[in-house]
């Protein structure tokens, strides 16, 4: 499997796991029914996963942001992020499984997916591609007199900014 494909699968796994945690945290995990004397109806106290485990949505958002950051980072920073995702996933699983029900299991499975994505990142991210250099700031200056990447000095004359504004005022395209 190519590094690009591994990266895509890992990012997808992390994003899906984080989304599962966030969706599960918003669902009802527990309903407490309190009986009251007749003729009053019973009270129902509905609690979501986020109400029972307030940190769960925050860790889910961290995992989702980490999925996007996997694409932008490289080298040691990407491995450190993988370690953070591994820890986040490991924290989610036992915290979610302390409550019985279906949605806590969904959150735990999402946590396992995030942890797996973090482990794969730590182990294999050295073979993954990084964003291209076109997203980075150029190392040289484009002002007159400085050498271009080929080693030759740039002899083109830079236009006066005032002349550019005047050309715009006349309705001309100063870049033509």
PDB file of C-alpha atoms in Angstrom:
ATOM      1  CA  UNK A   1       0.000   0.000   0.000  1.00  0.00           C
ATOM      2  CA  UNK A   2       1.354   3.410  -0.940  1.00  0.00           C
ATOM      3  CA  UNK A   3       2.055   6.076   1.640  1.00  0.00           C
ATOM      4  CA  UNK A   4      -0.567   8.371   0.141  1.00  0.00           C
ATOM      5  CA  UNK A   5      -3.230   5.690   0.443  1.00  0.00           C
ATOM      6  CA  UNK A   6      -2.200   4.852   4.023  1.00  0.00           C
ATOM      7  CA  UNK A   7      -2.437   8.526   4.933  1.00  0.00           C
ATOM      8  CA  UNK A   8      -5.889   8.834   3.360  1.00  0.00           C
ATOM      9  CA  UNK A   9      -7.186   5.741   5.168  1.00  0.00           C
ATOM     10  CA  UNK A  10      -5.749   6.902   8.492  1.00  0.00           C
ATOM     11  CA  UNK A  11      -7.231  10.388   8.152  1.00  0.00           C
ATOM     12  CA  UNK A  12     -10.592   8.855   7.224  1.00  0.00           C
ATOM     13  CA  UNK A  13     -10.471   6.428  10.147  1.00  0.00           C
ATOM     14  CA  UNK A  14      -9.666   9.225  12.565  1.00  0.00           C
ATOM     15  CA  UNK A  15     -12.403  11.493  11.191  1.00  0.00           C
ATOM     16  CA  UNK A  16     -15.046   8.755  11.266  1.00  0.00           C
ATOM     17  CA  UNK A  17     -14.035   7.754  14.806  1.00  0.00           C
ATOM     18  CA  UNK A  18     -14.178  11.362  15.992  1.00  0.00           C
ATOM     19  CA  UNK A  19     -17.559  11.863  14.324  1.00  0.00           C
ATOM     20  CA  UNK A  20     -18.881   8.718  16.031  1.00  0.00           C
ATOM     21  CA  UNK A  21     -17.739  10.065  19.407  1.00  0.00           C
ATOM     22  CA  UNK A  22     -19.360  13.452  18.789  1.00  0.00           C
ATOM     23  CA  UNK A  23     -22.643  11.967  17.562  1.00  0.00           C
ATOM     24  CA  UNK A  24     -22.782   9.480  20.428  1.00  0.00           C
ATOM     25  CA  UNK A  25     -22.045  12.196  23.003  1.00  0.00           C
ATOM     26  CA  UNK A  26     -25.079  14.158  21.787  1.00  0.00           C
ATOM     27  CA  UNK A  27     -27.451  11.200  22.220  1.00  0.00           C
ATOM     28  CA  UNK A  28     -29.403  10.092  25.288  1.00  0.00           C
ATOM     29  CA  UNK A  29     -27.354   7.716  27.402  1.00  0.00           C
ATOM     30  CA  UNK A  30     -29.405   7.556  30.558  1.00  0.00           C
ATOM     31  CA  UNK A  31     -32.992   8.221  31.627  1.00  0.00           C
ATOM     32  CA  UNK A  32     -33.837   8.462  35.313  1.00  0.00           C
ATOM     33  CA  UNK A  33     -37.506   8.171  36.275  1.00  0.00           C
ATOM     34  CA  UNK A  34     -38.529   9.592  39.625  1.00  0.00           C
ATOM     35  CA  UNK A  35     -41.947   8.591  40.934  1.00  0.00           C
ATOM     36  CA  UNK A  36     -44.095  11.263  42.548  1.00  0.00           C
ATOM     37  CA  UNK A  37     -47.240  10.915  44.631  1.00  0.00           C
ATOM     38  CA  UNK A  38     -50.502  10.515  42.721  1.00  0.00           C
ATOM     39  CA  UNK A  39     -51.950  12.307  40.747  1.00  0.00           C
ATOM     40  CA  UNK A  40     -48.578  13.827  39.682  1.00  0.00           C
ATOM     41  CA  UNK A  41     -46.821  12.139  36.742  1.00  0.00           C
ATOM     42  CA  UNK A  42     -43.359  10.646  37.102  1.00  0.00           C
ATOM     43  CA  UNK A  43     -40.391  12.896  36.354  1.00  0.00           C
ATOM     44  CA  UNK A  44     -38.043  11.841  33.566  1.00  0.00           C
ATOM     45  CA  UNK A  45     -34.468  13.120  33.700  1.00  0.00           C
ATOM     46  CA  UNK A  46     -32.816  12.542  30.313  1.00  0.00           C
ATOM     47  CA  UNK A  47     -29.019  12.803  30.214  1.00  0.00           C
ATOM     48  CA  UNK A  48     -26.843  12.831  27.125  1.00  0.00           C
ATOM     49  CA  UNK A  49     -23.337  11.457  26.898  1.00  0.00           C
ATOM     50  CA  UNK A  50     -21.992  14.982  26.983  1.00  0.00           C
ATOM     51  CA  UNK A  51     -23.898  15.701  30.202  1.00  0.00           C
ATOM     52  CA  UNK A  52     -22.609  12.526  31.857  1.00  0.00           C
ATOM     53  CA  UNK A  53     -19.056  12.891  30.529  1.00  0.00           C
ATOM     54  CA  UNK A  54     -18.512  16.621  29.871  1.00  0.00           C
ATOM     55  CA  UNK A  55     -15.004  16.033  28.530  1.00  0.00           C
ATOM     56  CA  UNK A  56     -16.176  13.576  25.849  1.00  0.00           C
ATOM     57  CA  UNK A  57     -17.256  16.135  23.200  1.00  0.00           C
ATOM     58  CA  UNK A  58     -14.048  18.112  23.757  1.00  0.00           C
ATOM     59  CA  UNK A  59     -11.886  15.048  23.153  1.00  0.00           C
ATOM     60  CA  UNK A  60     -13.999  14.244  20.094  1.00  0.00           C
ATOM     61  CA  UNK A  61     -13.365  17.716  18.665  1.00  0.00           C
ATOM     62  CA  UNK A  62      -9.629  17.332  19.360  1.00  0.00           C
ATOM     63  CA  UNK A  63      -9.656  14.054  17.427  1.00  0.00           C
ATOM     64  CA  UNK A  64     -11.540  15.628  14.521  1.00  0.00           C
ATOM     65  CA  UNK A  65      -9.097  18.535  14.366  1.00  0.00           C
ATOM     66  CA  UNK A  66      -6.257  16.021  14.540  1.00  0.00           C
ATOM     67  CA  UNK A  67      -7.596  14.254  11.460  1.00  0.00           C
ATOM     68  CA  UNK A  68      -7.239  17.478   9.490  1.00  0.00           C
ATOM     69  CA  UNK A  69      -3.860  18.278  11.003  1.00  0.00           C
ATOM     70  CA  UNK A  70      -2.501  14.913   9.862  1.00  0.00           C
ATOM     71  CA  UNK A  71      -2.618  16.262   6.326  1.00  0.00           C
ATOM     72  CA  UNK A  72      -0.764  19.480   7.129  1.00  0.00           C
ATOM     73  CA  UNK A  73       1.983  18.217   9.425  1.00  0.00           C
ATOM     74  CA  UNK A  74       5.040  16.145   8.643  1.00  0.00           C
ATOM     75  CA  UNK A  75       7.967  14.520  10.388  1.00  0.00           C
ATOM     76  CA  UNK A  76       8.216  14.705  14.153  1.00  0.00           C
ATOM     77  CA  UNK A  77       5.187  16.979  14.493  1.00  0.00           C
ATOM     78  CA  UNK A  78       3.024  14.395  12.728  1.00  0.00           C
ATOM     79  CA  UNK A  79       4.311  11.637  15.017  1.00  0.00           C
ATOM     80  CA  UNK A  80       3.595  13.749  18.099  1.00  0.00           C
ATOM     81  CA  UNK A  81       0.075  14.341  16.814  1.00  0.00           C
ATOM     82  CA  UNK A  82      -0.262  10.580  16.348  1.00  0.00           C
ATOM     83  CA  UNK A  83       0.696  10.107  20.000  1.00  0.00           C
ATOM     84  CA  UNK A  84      -1.911  12.688  21.030  1.00  0.00           C
ATOM     85  CA  UNK A  85      -4.574  10.880  18.978  1.00  0.00           C
ATOM     86  CA  UNK A  86      -3.577   7.563  20.523  1.00  0.00           C
ATOM     87  CA  UNK A  87      -3.970   9.007  24.018  1.00  0.00           C
ATOM     88  CA  UNK A  88      -7.288  10.660  23.119  1.00  0.00           C
ATOM     89  CA  UNK A  89      -8.681   7.380  21.820  1.00  0.00           C
ATOM     90  CA  UNK A  90      -7.488   5.457  24.859  1.00  0.00           C
ATOM     91  CA  UNK A  91      -9.141   8.026  27.162  1.00  0.00           C
ATOM     92  CA  UNK A  92     -12.467   7.816  25.311  1.00  0.00           C
ATOM     93  CA  UNK A  93     -12.919   4.035  25.520  1.00  0.00           C
ATOM     94  CA  UNK A  94     -13.060   3.436  29.293  1.00  0.00           C
ATOM     95  CA  UNK A  95     -14.850   6.739  29.925  1.00  0.00           C
ATOM     96  CA  UNK A  96     -17.622   5.792  27.533  1.00  0.00           C
ATOM     97  CA  UNK A  97     -17.988   2.210  28.724  1.00  0.00           C
ATOM     98  CA  UNK A  98     -18.717   3.178  32.346  1.00  0.00           C
ATOM     99  CA  UNK A  99     -22.348   3.647  31.300  1.00  0.00           C
ATOM    100  CA  UNK A 100     -24.408   0.789  29.885  1.00  0.00           C
ATOM    101  CA  UNK A 101     -26.225   1.278  26.608  1.00  0.00           C
ATOM    102  CA  UNK A 102     -25.846   1.468  22.856  1.00  0.00           C
ATOM    103  CA  UNK A 103     -24.516   4.992  22.422  1.00  0.00           C
ATOM    104  CA  UNK A 104     -21.672   4.515  24.916  1.00  0.00           C
ATOM    105  CA  UNK A 105     -20.572   1.519  22.824  1.00  0.00           C
ATOM    106  CA  UNK A 106     -20.651   3.689  19.677  1.00  0.00           C
ATOM    107  CA  UNK A 107     -18.470   6.259  21.466  1.00  0.00           C
ATOM    108  CA  UNK A 108     -16.074   3.525  22.592  1.00  0.00           C
ATOM    109  CA  UNK A 109     -15.779   2.134  19.056  1.00  0.00           C
ATOM    110  CA  UNK A 110     -15.103   5.671  17.825  1.00  0.00           C
ATOM    111  CA  UNK A 111     -12.416   5.995  20.486  1.00  0.00           C
ATOM    112  CA  UNK A 112     -10.853   2.745  19.303  1.00  0.00           C
ATOM    113  CA  UNK A 113     -10.800   4.084  15.733  1.00  0.00           C
ATOM    114  CA  UNK A 114      -9.096   7.296  16.877  1.00  0.00           C
ATOM    115  CA  UNK A 115      -6.560   5.300  18.909  1.00  0.00           C
ATOM    116  CA  UNK A 116      -5.850   3.038  15.935  1.00  0.00           C
ATOM    117  CA  UNK A 117      -5.325   6.048  13.673  1.00  0.00           C
ATOM    118  CA  UNK A 118      -2.932   7.513  16.240  1.00  0.00           C
ATOM    119  CA  UNK A 119      -0.975   4.265  16.520  1.00  0.00           C
ATOM    120  CA  UNK A 120      -0.665   3.931  12.742  1.00  0.00           C
ATOM    121  CA  UNK A 121       0.502   7.543  12.550  1.00  0.00           C
ATOM    122  CA  UNK A 122       3.199   6.994  15.148  1.00  0.00           C
ATOM    123  CA  UNK A 123       4.427   3.822  13.455  1.00  0.00           C
ATOM    124  CA  UNK A 124       4.115   4.614   9.746  1.00  0.00           C
ATOM    125  CA  UNK A 125       3.972   8.361   9.170  1.00  0.00           C
ATOM    126  CA  UNK A 126       7.611   8.482   8.116  1.00  0.00           C
ATOM    127  CA  UNK A 127       6.597   6.951   4.767  1.00  0.00           C
ATOM    128  CA  UNK A 128       3.695   9.317   4.147  1.00  0.00           C
ATOM    129  CA  UNK A 129       3.838  12.265   1.763  1.00  0.00           C
ATOM    130  CA  UNK A 130       3.845  15.825   3.031  1.00  0.00           C
ATOM    131  CA  UNK A 131       2.124  18.862   1.592  1.00  0.00           C
ATOM    132  CA  UNK A 132       3.923  20.272  -1.414  1.00  0.00           C
ATOM    133  CA  UNK A 133       6.349  23.148  -1.252  1.00  0.00           C
ATOM    134  CA  UNK A 134       3.865  25.335  -3.092  1.00  0.00           C
ATOM    135  CA  UNK A 135       2.154  25.909   0.265  1.00  0.00           C
ATOM    136  CA  UNK A 136       5.307  27.232   1.887  1.00  0.00           C
ATOM    137  CA  UNK A 137       6.757  30.712   1.824  1.00  0.00           C
ATOM    138  CA  UNK A 138       9.514  31.156  -0.783  1.00  0.00           C
ATOM    139  CA  UNK A 139      13.037  31.177   0.602  1.00  0.00           C
ATOM    140  CA  UNK A 140      14.253  34.034  -1.624  1.00  0.00           C
ATOM    141  CA  UNK A 141      13.111  37.597  -2.096  1.00  0.00           C
ATOM    142  CA  UNK A 142      11.642  38.783  -5.395  1.00  0.00           C
ATOM    143  CA  UNK A 143      13.060  42.316  -5.163  1.00  0.00           C
ATOM    144  CA  UNK A 144      15.455  43.691  -7.770  1.00  0.00           C
ATOM    145  CA  UNK A 145      19.116  42.807  -7.473  1.00  0.00           C
ATOM    146  CA  UNK A 146      18.578  39.530  -5.614  1.00  0.00           C
ATOM    147  CA  UNK A 147      19.494  36.295  -7.347  1.00  0.00           C
ATOM    148  CA  UNK A 148      16.736  34.075  -8.647  1.00  0.00           C
ATOM    149  CA  UNK A 149      16.702  30.325  -7.906  1.00  0.00           C
ATOM    150  CA  UNK A 150      18.902  29.741 -10.995  1.00  0.00           C
ATOM    151  CA  UNK A 151      21.663  31.907  -9.520  1.00  0.00           C
ATOM    152  CA  UNK A 152      21.274  34.849 -11.956  1.00  0.00           C
ATOM    153  CA  UNK A 153      20.520  38.321 -10.596  1.00  0.00           C
ATOM    154  CA  UNK A 154      17.031  39.669 -11.244  1.00  0.00           C
ATOM    155  CA  UNK A 155      17.477  42.683 -13.509  1.00  0.00           C
ATOM    156  CA  UNK A 156      13.803  43.458 -14.083  1.00  0.00           C
ATOM    157  CA  UNK A 157      12.750  46.883 -12.904  1.00  0.00           C
ATOM    158  CA  UNK A 158      10.011  46.995 -10.290  1.00  0.00           C
ATOM    159  CA  UNK A 159       7.158  49.410 -11.115  1.00  0.00           C
ATOM    160  CA  UNK A 160       6.454  52.332  -8.857  1.00  0.00           C
ATOM    161  CA  UNK A 161       3.406  51.580  -6.641  1.00  0.00           C
ATOM    162  CA  UNK A 162       2.056  55.089  -7.291  1.00  0.00           C
ATOM    163  CA  UNK A 163       2.110  54.420 -11.048  1.00  0.00           C
ATOM    164  CA  UNK A 164       0.200  51.176 -10.498  1.00  0.00           C
ATOM    165  CA  UNK A 165      -2.545  53.012  -8.588  1.00  0.00           C
ATOM    166  CA  UNK A 166      -2.739  55.702 -11.252  1.00  0.00           C
ATOM    167  CA  UNK A 167      -3.146  53.030 -13.937  1.00  0.00           C
ATOM    168  CA  UNK A 168      -6.008  51.520 -11.931  1.00  0.00           C
ATOM    169  CA  UNK A 169      -7.636  54.951 -11.637  1.00  0.00           C
ATOM    170  CA  UNK A 170      -7.484  55.308 -15.451  1.00  0.00           C
ATOM    171  CA  UNK A 171      -9.171  51.900 -15.798  1.00  0.00           C
ATOM    172  CA  UNK A 172      -6.065  50.158 -17.112  1.00  0.00           C
ATOM    173  CA  UNK A 173      -4.765  46.765 -16.059  1.00  0.00           C
ATOM    174  CA  UNK A 174      -1.336  47.458 -14.494  1.00  0.00           C
ATOM    175  CA  UNK A 175      -0.354  43.792 -14.737  1.00  0.00           C
ATOM    176  CA  UNK A 176      -0.646  43.691 -18.538  1.00  0.00           C
TER     177      UNK A 176
END
